[in-house]
PDB file of C-alpha atoms and ligand atoms in Angstrom:
ATOM      1  CA  MET Z  14       0.000   0.000   0.000  1.00 49.00           C
ATOM      2  CA  SER Z  15       1.498   3.339  -1.038  1.00 69.00           C
ATOM      3  CA  ASN Z  16      -0.016   5.211   1.888  1.00 82.00           C
ATOM      4  CA  LEU Z  17       1.979   3.272   4.493  1.00 85.00           C
ATOM      5  CA  PRO Z  18       4.615   5.382   6.257  1.00 86.00           C
ATOM      6  CA  LYS Z  19       8.327   4.592   5.930  1.00 83.00           C
ATOM      7  CA  LYS Z  20       8.598   4.609   9.712  1.00 84.00           C
ATOM      8  CA  ASN Z  21       5.888   3.767  12.215  1.00 84.00           C
ATOM      9  CA  GLU Z  22       6.421   7.057  14.056  1.00 85.00           C
ATOM     10  CA  GLU Z  23       5.125   9.022  11.040  1.00 88.00           C
ATOM     11  CA  TYR Z  24       1.646   8.040  12.256  1.00 90.00           C
ATOM     12  CA  GLY Z  25       2.296  10.549  15.021  1.00 88.00           C
ATOM     13  CA  THR Z  26       2.725  13.507  12.624  1.00 92.00           C
ATOM     14  CA  ARG Z  27       0.125  15.755  11.043  1.00 95.00           C
ATOM     15  CA  GLU Z  28       2.165  15.883   7.813  1.00 94.00           C
ATOM     16  CA  TYR Z  29       1.737  12.145   7.340  1.00 94.00           C
ATOM     17  CA  TRP Z  30      -2.051  12.295   7.733  1.00 96.00           C
ATOM     18  CA  ASP Z  31      -2.458  15.310   5.432  1.00 96.00           C
ATOM     19  CA  LYS Z  32      -0.377  13.646   2.720  1.00 95.00           C
ATOM     20  CA  ARG Z  33      -2.208  10.352   3.104  1.00 95.00           C
ATOM     21  CA  TYR Z  34      -5.649  11.972   2.815  1.00 97.00           C
ATOM     22  CA  GLU Z  35      -4.505  14.157  -0.123  1.00 96.00           C
ATOM     23  CA  GLN Z  36      -3.456  11.016  -2.026  1.00 95.00           C
ATOM     24  CA  GLU Z  37      -6.745   9.254  -1.411  1.00 94.00           C
ATOM     25  CA  PRO Z  38      -9.864   9.765  -3.509  1.00 93.00           C
ATOM     26  CA  GLU Z  39     -12.197  12.443  -2.073  1.00 90.00           C
ATOM     27  CA  ASP Z  40     -14.809   9.830  -1.085  1.00 92.00           C
ATOM     28  CA  ALA Z  41     -12.418   7.167   0.295  1.00 96.00           C
ATOM     29  CA  THR Z  42     -13.161   5.619   3.676  1.00 96.00           C
ATOM     30  CA  PHE Z  43     -10.953   3.548   5.937  1.00 96.00           C
ATOM     31  CA  ASP Z  44     -11.648   2.153   9.379  1.00 96.00           C
ATOM     32  CA  TRP Z  45      -8.904   1.317  11.821  1.00 94.00           C
ATOM     33  CA  PHE Z  46      -9.459  -1.983  13.678  1.00 89.00           C
ATOM     34  CA  LYS Z  47     -13.208  -2.174  13.762  1.00 92.00           C
ATOM     35  CA  LYS Z  48     -16.352  -0.887  12.102  1.00 96.00           C
ATOM     36  CA  TYR Z  49     -19.581   0.159  13.768  1.00 97.00           C
ATOM     37  CA  ALA Z  50     -21.226  -3.218  13.023  1.00 96.00           C
ATOM     38  CA  ASP Z  51     -18.465  -4.998  14.989  1.00 94.00           C
ATOM     39  CA  VAL Z  52     -18.965  -2.941  18.138  1.00 96.00           C
ATOM     40  CA  ALA Z  53     -22.548  -1.663  17.836  1.00 97.00           C
ATOM     41  CA  HIS Z  54     -23.735  -3.791  20.791  1.00 96.00           C
ATOM     42  CA  LEU Z  55     -21.017  -2.295  23.016  1.00 97.00           C
ATOM     43  CA  ILE Z  56     -21.791   1.242  21.835  1.00 97.00           C
ATOM     44  CA  HIS Z  57     -25.515   0.767  22.488  1.00 97.00           C
ATOM     45  CA  ASP Z  58     -24.762  -0.439  26.018  1.00 97.00           C
ATOM     46  CA  ALA Z  59     -22.436   2.488  26.690  1.00 97.00           C
ATOM     47  CA  ILE Z  60     -24.609   5.138  24.962  1.00 98.00           C
ATOM     48  CA  PRO Z  61     -28.228   4.176  25.596  1.00 97.00           C
ATOM     49  CA  GLU Z  62     -29.516   7.687  24.734  1.00 97.00           C
ATOM     50  CA  LYS Z  63     -29.569   8.251  20.968  1.00 98.00           C
ATOM     51  CA  SER Z  64     -29.782  12.003  21.611  1.00 98.00           C
ATOM     52  CA  ALA Z  65     -26.400  12.043  23.412  1.00 98.00           C
ATOM     53  CA  LYS Z  66     -23.991  14.771  22.302  1.00 98.00           C
ATOM     54  CA  ILE Z  67     -20.967  12.870  20.972  1.00 98.00           C
ATOM     55  CA  LEU Z  68     -17.441  14.084  20.213  1.00 98.00           C
ATOM     56  CA  MET Z  69     -15.524  11.925  17.698  1.00 98.00           C
ATOM     57  CA  LEU Z  70     -11.797  12.416  18.353  1.00 98.00           C
ATOM     58  CA  GLY Z  71      -9.582  12.091  15.262  1.00 98.00           C
ATOM     59  CA  CYS Z  72     -12.397  10.972  12.964  1.00 98.00           C
ATOM     60  CA  GLY Z  73     -10.186  10.461   9.887  1.00 98.00           C
ATOM     61  CA  ASN Z  74     -12.333   9.139   7.028  1.00 98.00           C
ATOM     62  CA  SER Z  75     -13.808   6.385   9.187  1.00 98.00           C
ATOM     63  CA  THR Z  76     -17.430   5.338   8.645  1.00 98.00           C
ATOM     64  CA  LEU Z  77     -18.041   5.069  12.401  1.00 98.00           C
ATOM     65  CA  SER Z  78     -19.775   8.459  12.754  1.00 98.00           C
ATOM     66  CA  GLU Z  79     -21.948   8.072   9.685  1.00 98.00           C
ATOM     67  CA  ASP Z  80     -23.026   4.562  10.667  1.00 98.00           C
ATOM     68  CA  MET Z  81     -23.831   5.811  14.163  1.00 98.00           C
ATOM     69  CA  TYR Z  82     -25.696   8.794  12.688  1.00 98.00           C
ATOM     70  CA  ASP Z  83     -27.695   6.577  10.327  1.00 98.00           C
ATOM     71  CA  ASN Z  84     -28.508   4.403  13.351  1.00 98.00           C
ATOM     72  CA  GLY Z  85     -30.003   7.361  15.215  1.00 98.00           C
ATOM     73  CA  TYR Z  86     -27.050   9.068  16.975  1.00 98.00           C
ATOM     74  CA  LYS Z  87     -27.574  12.387  15.197  1.00 98.00           C
ATOM     75  CA  ASN Z  88     -25.723  14.691  17.583  1.00 98.00           C
ATOM     76  CA  ILE Z  89     -22.117  14.046  16.523  1.00 98.00           C
ATOM     77  CA  VAL Z  90     -19.207  16.479  16.228  1.00 98.00           C
ATOM     78  CA  ASN Z  91     -16.213  15.053  14.329  1.00 98.00           C
ATOM     79  CA  ILE Z  92     -12.810  16.595  14.851  1.00 98.00           C
ATOM     80  CA  ASP Z  93      -9.410  15.943  13.282  1.00 98.00           C
ATOM     81  CA  TYR Z  94      -6.177  17.912  13.004  1.00 98.00           C
ATOM     82  CA  SER Z  95      -5.912  17.168   9.276  1.00 98.00           C
ATOM     83  CA  PRO Z  96      -7.704  20.004   7.455  1.00 98.00           C
ATOM     84  CA  VAL Z  97      -7.645  17.799   4.335  1.00 97.00           C
ATOM     85  CA  VAL Z  98      -9.777  15.048   5.862  1.00 98.00           C
ATOM     86  CA  ILE Z  99     -12.075  17.560   7.574  1.00 98.00           C
ATOM     87  CA  SER Z 100     -12.801  19.142   4.193  1.00 97.00           C
ATOM     88  CA  GLN Z 101     -13.448  15.674   2.685  1.00 97.00           C
ATOM     89  CA  MET Z 102     -15.702  14.637   5.577  1.00 97.00           C
ATOM     90  CA  SER Z 103     -17.642  17.916   5.403  1.00 97.00           C
ATOM     91  CA  SER Z 104     -18.357  17.355   1.684  1.00 96.00           C
ATOM     92  CA  ARG Z 105     -19.266  13.725   2.342  1.00 96.00           C
ATOM     93  CA  HIS Z 106     -21.928  14.547   4.923  1.00 96.00           C
ATOM     94  CA  ARG Z 107     -23.210  17.853   3.521  1.00 95.00           C
ATOM     95  CA  GLY Z 108     -26.842  17.445   2.478  1.00 94.00           C
ATOM     96  CA  ARG Z 109     -26.961  13.764   3.471  1.00 96.00           C
ATOM     97  CA  ARG Z 110     -26.416  14.207   7.207  1.00 97.00           C
ATOM     98  CA  PRO Z 111     -27.399  17.785   7.990  1.00 96.00           C
ATOM     99  CA  GLU Z 112     -26.844  17.603  11.754  1.00 97.00           C
ATOM    100  CA  MET Z 113     -23.341  16.119  11.507  1.00 97.00           C
ATOM    101  CA  GLU Z 114     -20.551  18.612  12.289  1.00 98.00           C
ATOM    102  CA  CYS Z 115     -16.918  18.367  11.137  1.00 98.00           C
ATOM    103  CA  LYS Z 116     -14.272  20.653  12.630  1.00 98.00           C
ATOM    104  CA  PHE Z 117     -10.556  21.087  12.251  1.00 98.00           C
ATOM    105  CA  MET Z 118      -9.176  20.748  15.801  1.00 98.00           C
ATOM    106  CA  ASP Z 119      -6.396  19.202  17.838  1.00 98.00           C
ATOM    107  CA  ILE Z 120      -7.560  16.731  20.472  1.00 98.00           C
ATOM    108  CA  ARG Z 121      -4.922  18.110  22.841  1.00 98.00           C
ATOM    109  CA  ASP Z 122      -6.506  21.557  22.771  1.00 98.00           C
ATOM    110  CA  LEU Z 123     -10.284  21.266  22.478  1.00 98.00           C
ATOM    111  CA  GLN Z 124     -12.159  24.457  21.602  1.00 98.00           C
ATOM    112  CA  PHE Z 125     -15.292  23.520  23.541  1.00 98.00           C
ATOM    113  CA  GLU Z 126     -16.829  24.644  26.814  1.00 98.00           C
ATOM    114  CA  ASP Z 127     -16.376  22.571  29.981  1.00 98.00           C
ATOM    115  CA  GLY Z 128     -19.078  19.919  30.376  1.00 98.00           C
ATOM    116  CA  SER Z 129     -20.490  20.326  26.874  1.00 98.00           C
ATOM    117  CA  PHE Z 130     -20.525  16.665  25.708  1.00 98.00           C
ATOM    118  CA  ASP Z 131     -22.141  13.463  26.986  1.00 98.00           C
ATOM    119  CA  VAL Z 132     -19.741  11.136  25.196  1.00 98.00           C
ATOM    120  CA  ALA Z 133     -16.295  11.256  23.566  1.00 98.00           C
ATOM    121  CA  VAL Z 134     -15.070   8.469  21.284  1.00 98.00           C
ATOM    122  CA  ASP Z 135     -11.471   7.683  20.320  1.00 98.00           C
ATOM    123  CA  LYS Z 136     -10.872   4.824  17.886  1.00 98.00           C
ATOM    124  CA  GLY Z 137      -7.175   4.555  17.143  1.00 97.00           C
ATOM    125  CA  THR Z 138      -6.334   8.237  17.566  1.00 97.00           C
ATOM    126  CA  MET Z 139      -4.404   8.090  20.832  1.00 97.00           C
ATOM    127  CA  ASP Z 140      -2.676   5.056  19.309  1.00 95.00           C
ATOM    128  CA  ALA Z 141      -1.463   7.209  16.398  1.00 95.00           C
ATOM    129  CA  MET Z 142      -0.085   9.817  18.837  1.00 94.00           C
ATOM    130  CA  MET Z 143       1.695   7.042  20.709  1.00 92.00           C
ATOM    131  CA  THR Z 144       3.872   6.163  17.738  1.00 88.00           C
ATOM    132  CA  ALA Z 145       5.637   9.547  17.971  1.00 76.00           C
ATOM    133  CA  ASN Z 146       9.335   9.329  18.820  1.00 65.00           C
ATOM    134  CA  GLY Z 147       9.585   5.578  18.722  1.00 53.00           C
ATOM    135  CA  ASP Z 148       8.310   2.318  19.961  1.00 50.00           C
ATOM    136  CA  VAL Z 149       6.973   2.003  23.510  1.00 49.00           C
ATOM    137  CA  TRP Z 150       8.392  -1.530  23.693  1.00 52.00           C
ATOM    138  CA  ALA Z 151      11.897  -0.234  23.016  1.00 53.00           C
ATOM    139  CA  SER Z 152      12.103   2.518  25.612  1.00 51.00           C
ATOM    140  CA  ASN Z 153      13.824   2.104  28.969  1.00 58.00           C
ATOM    141  CA  LYS Z 154      11.907   0.083  31.534  1.00 55.00           C
ATOM    142  CA  ASN Z 155       8.883   0.147  29.215  1.00 61.00           C
ATOM    143  CA  ASP Z 156       8.476   3.877  29.824  1.00 75.00           C
ATOM    144  CA  PRO Z 157       7.071   5.662  26.781  1.00 83.00           C
ATOM    145  CA  PRO Z 158       8.820   8.829  25.536  1.00 88.00           C
ATOM    146  CA  GLN Z 159       8.027  12.025  27.443  1.00 89.00           C
ATOM    147  CA  ARG Z 160       6.251  13.584  24.443  1.00 90.00           C
ATOM    148  CA  VAL Z 161       3.889  10.628  24.181  1.00 92.00           C
ATOM    149  CA  VAL Z 162       3.069  10.829  27.885  1.00 92.00           C
ATOM    150  CA  GLU Z 163       2.366  14.566  27.567  1.00 94.00           C
ATOM    151  CA  ASP Z 164       0.240  14.244  24.412  1.00 95.00           C
ATOM    152  CA  CYS Z 165      -1.901  11.402  25.751  1.00 96.00           C
ATOM    153  CA  THR Z 166      -2.308  13.084  29.127  1.00 96.00           C
ATOM    154  CA  LYS Z 167      -3.395  16.317  27.408  1.00 97.00           C
ATOM    155  CA  GLU Z 168      -5.956  14.447  25.323  1.00 98.00           C
ATOM    156  CA  VAL Z 169      -7.521  12.715  28.318  1.00 98.00           C
ATOM    157  CA  ASN Z 170      -7.445  15.908  30.424  1.00 97.00           C
ATOM    158  CA  GLU Z 171      -9.236  17.761  27.645  1.00 98.00           C
ATOM    159  CA  VAL Z 172     -11.769  14.966  27.183  1.00 98.00           C
ATOM    160  CA  VAL Z 173     -12.534  14.865  30.901  1.00 97.00           C
ATOM    161  CA  ARG Z 174     -12.911  18.673  30.898  1.00 97.00           C
ATOM    162  CA  VAL Z 175     -15.465  18.768  28.043  1.00 98.00           C
ATOM    163  CA  LEU Z 176     -17.492  15.801  29.325  1.00 98.00           C
ATOM    164  CA  ARG Z 177     -20.431  16.471  31.631  1.00 97.00           C
ATOM    165  CA  LYS Z 178     -19.359  15.898  35.206  1.00 95.00           C
ATOM    166  CA  GLY Z 179     -21.162  12.977  36.799  1.00 95.00           C
ATOM    167  CA  SER Z 180     -22.635  11.629  33.561  1.00 96.00           C
ATOM    168  CA  GLY Z 181     -19.916  11.777  30.882  1.00 98.00           C
ATOM    169  CA  THR Z 182     -18.501   8.723  29.103  1.00 98.00           C
ATOM    170  CA  PHE Z 183     -15.205   8.394  27.252  1.00 98.00           C
ATOM    171  CA  LEU Z 184     -14.997   5.365  24.940  1.00 98.00           C
ATOM    172  CA  TYR Z 185     -11.521   4.446  23.714  1.00 98.00           C
ATOM    173  CA  LEU Z 186     -11.203   1.564  21.263  1.00 98.00           C
ATOM    174  CA  THR Z 187      -7.653   0.327  20.740  1.00 97.00           C
ATOM    175  CA  PHE Z 188      -5.349  -2.631  20.284  1.00 94.00           C
ATOM    176  CA  GLY Z 189      -3.392  -1.321  23.314  1.00 95.00           C
ATOM    177  CA  GLN Z 190      -3.298  -3.608  26.303  1.00 94.00           C
ATOM    178  CA  PRO Z 191      -4.228  -2.306  29.767  1.00 94.00           C
ATOM    179  CA  HIS Z 192      -0.581  -2.290  30.893  1.00 91.00           C
ATOM    180  CA  PHE Z 193       0.161   0.419  28.298  1.00 91.00           C
ATOM    181  CA  ARG Z 194      -3.057   2.407  28.412  1.00 95.00           C
ATOM    182  CA  ARG Z 195      -4.354   2.413  31.983  1.00 95.00           C
ATOM    183  CA  ARG Z 196      -1.839   5.059  33.105  1.00 93.00           C
ATOM    184  CA  TYR Z 197      -3.420   7.680  30.813  1.00 95.00           C
ATOM    185  CA  LEU Z 198      -7.004   6.866  31.662  1.00 96.00           C
ATOM    186  CA  ALA Z 199      -7.048   6.402  35.425  1.00 92.00           C
ATOM    187  CA  ARG Z 200      -8.513   9.568  36.930  1.00 91.00           C
ATOM    188  CA  GLU Z 201      -9.513  10.359  40.487  1.00 90.00           C
ATOM    189  CA  GLY Z 202     -13.275  10.438  40.854  1.00 91.00           C
ATOM    190  CA  ALA Z 203     -13.844   8.573  37.556  1.00 95.00           C
ATOM    191  CA  SER Z 204     -14.400   4.856  37.008  1.00 96.00           C
ATOM    192  CA  LEU Z 205     -12.578   2.819  34.383  1.00 97.00           C
ATOM    193  CA  GLU Z 206     -14.051  -0.339  32.876  1.00 97.00           C
ATOM    194  CA  ILE Z 207     -12.105  -2.414  30.337  1.00 97.00           C
ATOM    195  CA  LYS Z 208     -13.751  -4.814  27.890  1.00 96.00           C
ATOM    196  CA  GLN Z 209     -11.746  -7.266  25.803  1.00 95.00           C
ATOM    197  CA  ILE Z 210     -12.991  -7.763  22.247  1.00 94.00           C
ATOM    198  CA  GLY Z 211     -12.178 -10.647  19.889  1.00 87.00           C
ATOM    199  CA  ASP Z 212     -10.765 -14.141  20.186  1.00 81.00           C
ATOM    200  CA  ALA Z 213      -7.294 -14.578  18.703  1.00 80.00           C
ATOM    201  CA  PHE Z 214      -6.093 -10.966  18.423  1.00 85.00           C
ATOM    202  CA  HIS Z 215      -7.599  -8.831  21.131  1.00 91.00           C
ATOM    203  CA  TYR Z 216      -8.848  -5.276  21.011  1.00 95.00           C
ATOM    204  CA  TYR Z 217      -9.921  -3.348  24.058  1.00 96.00           C
ATOM    205  CA  LEU Z 218     -12.727  -0.947  24.806  1.00 97.00           C
ATOM    206  CA  TYR Z 219     -11.856   1.370  27.688  1.00 97.00           C
ATOM    207  CA  ILE Z 220     -14.869   3.042  29.235  1.00 98.00           C
ATOM    208  CA  LEU Z 221     -14.092   6.000  31.472  1.00 98.00           C
ATOM    209  CA  ARG Z 222     -17.092   7.410  33.319  1.00 97.00           C
ATOM    210  CA  THR Z 223     -16.595  10.889  34.755  1.00 94.00           C
TER     211      THR Z 223
HETATM  212  C1  SAM P  20      -5.373   5.894  13.117  1.00 90.82           C
HETATM  213  S1  SAM P  20      -6.364   7.159  12.445  1.00 90.82           S
HETATM  214  C2  SAM P  20      -7.951   6.731  13.141  1.00 90.82           C
HETATM  215  C3  SAM P  20      -9.081   7.326  12.345  1.00 90.82           C
HETATM  216  C4  SAM P  20     -10.484   6.915  12.814  1.00 90.82           C
HETATM  217  N1  SAM P  20     -10.721   7.298  14.191  1.00 90.82           N
HETATM  218  C5  SAM P  20     -10.757   5.435  12.626  1.00 90.82           C
HETATM  219  O1  SAM P  20     -11.215   4.800  13.555  1.00 90.82           O
HETATM  220  O2  SAM P  20     -10.552   4.907  11.544  1.00 90.82           O
HETATM  221  C6  SAM P  20      -5.883   8.576  13.434  1.00 90.82           C
HETATM  222  C7  SAM P  20      -6.578   9.879  13.061  1.00 90.82           C
HETATM  223  O3  SAM P  20      -6.363  10.790  14.131  1.00 90.82           O
HETATM  224  C8  SAM P  20      -5.975  12.041  13.626  1.00 90.82           C
HETATM  225  N2  SAM P  20      -5.138  12.651  14.686  1.00 90.82           N
HETATM  226  C9  SAM P  20      -3.948  12.210  15.167  1.00 90.82           C
HETATM  227  N3  SAM P  20      -3.510  13.007  16.136  1.00 90.82           N
HETATM  228  C10 SAM P  20      -4.444  13.984  16.297  1.00 90.82           C
HETATM  229  C11 SAM P  20      -4.549  15.119  17.139  1.00 90.82           C
HETATM  230  N4  SAM P  20      -3.583  15.430  18.022  1.00 90.82           N
HETATM  231  N5  SAM P  20      -5.649  15.897  17.044  1.00 90.82           N
HETATM  232  C12 SAM P  20      -6.623  15.593  16.138  1.00 90.82           C
HETATM  233  N6  SAM P  20      -6.570  14.546  15.289  1.00 90.82           N
HETATM  234  C13 SAM P  20      -5.495  13.746  15.376  1.00 90.82           C
HETATM  235  C14 SAM P  20      -5.248  11.762  12.320  1.00 90.82           C
HETATM  236  O4  SAM P  20      -5.276  12.871  11.441  1.00 90.82           O
HETATM  237  C15 SAM P  20      -6.048  10.564  11.804  1.00 90.82           C
HETATM  238  O5  SAM P  20      -7.134  10.985  11.015  1.00 90.82           O
END
């Protein structure tokens, strides 16, 4: 595939994502790990209210938001720090999904009021940030690089800030095992539930309730 990076850590750069989306056809879609159909039962359990206000973190050109929208979750705001994919996603949904919003934004610096969302969803976005500056397996004593720790901490801090206190839910779908992810998600006063998905190769759904 020509859109694969030369080095894994390119997944942690905005340049890589812009170039990748520029090379793809305007209407291309790609889903990392899982599609809505694979996890719909888990999403329904975690988001029983179809009217919930949902923030999609690093939407890329995934079909997750549109499948959720078409299934009744109409109140979705997609954000991504690639202006290229945000322009493509805006054209894709314009007319067809009038309530869907697409905004250019960095997940480490959310331009939303405190407590303004019921749910935030991350599918593979924190994972992309984690590739920056090398491989977590290769660092000393399994400690990830400082930049990765800062970026992931900023994301989760921002998510917790924009979620409604007492009733907010952060859903994070990843291949990352609890040993590598729990440190970013554990927050005082919030509960963390972890669900394992799949048989041979496992994925994980982290559910942080604020
Ligand atoms: C691995 S893809 C996942 C895309 C989509 N969530 C999915 O499930 O297929 C990562 C996406 O996150 C975006 N991204 C990475 N870091 C980001 C950041 N700091 N702020 C906003 N978007 C980011 C990239 O541009 C890319 O579209």
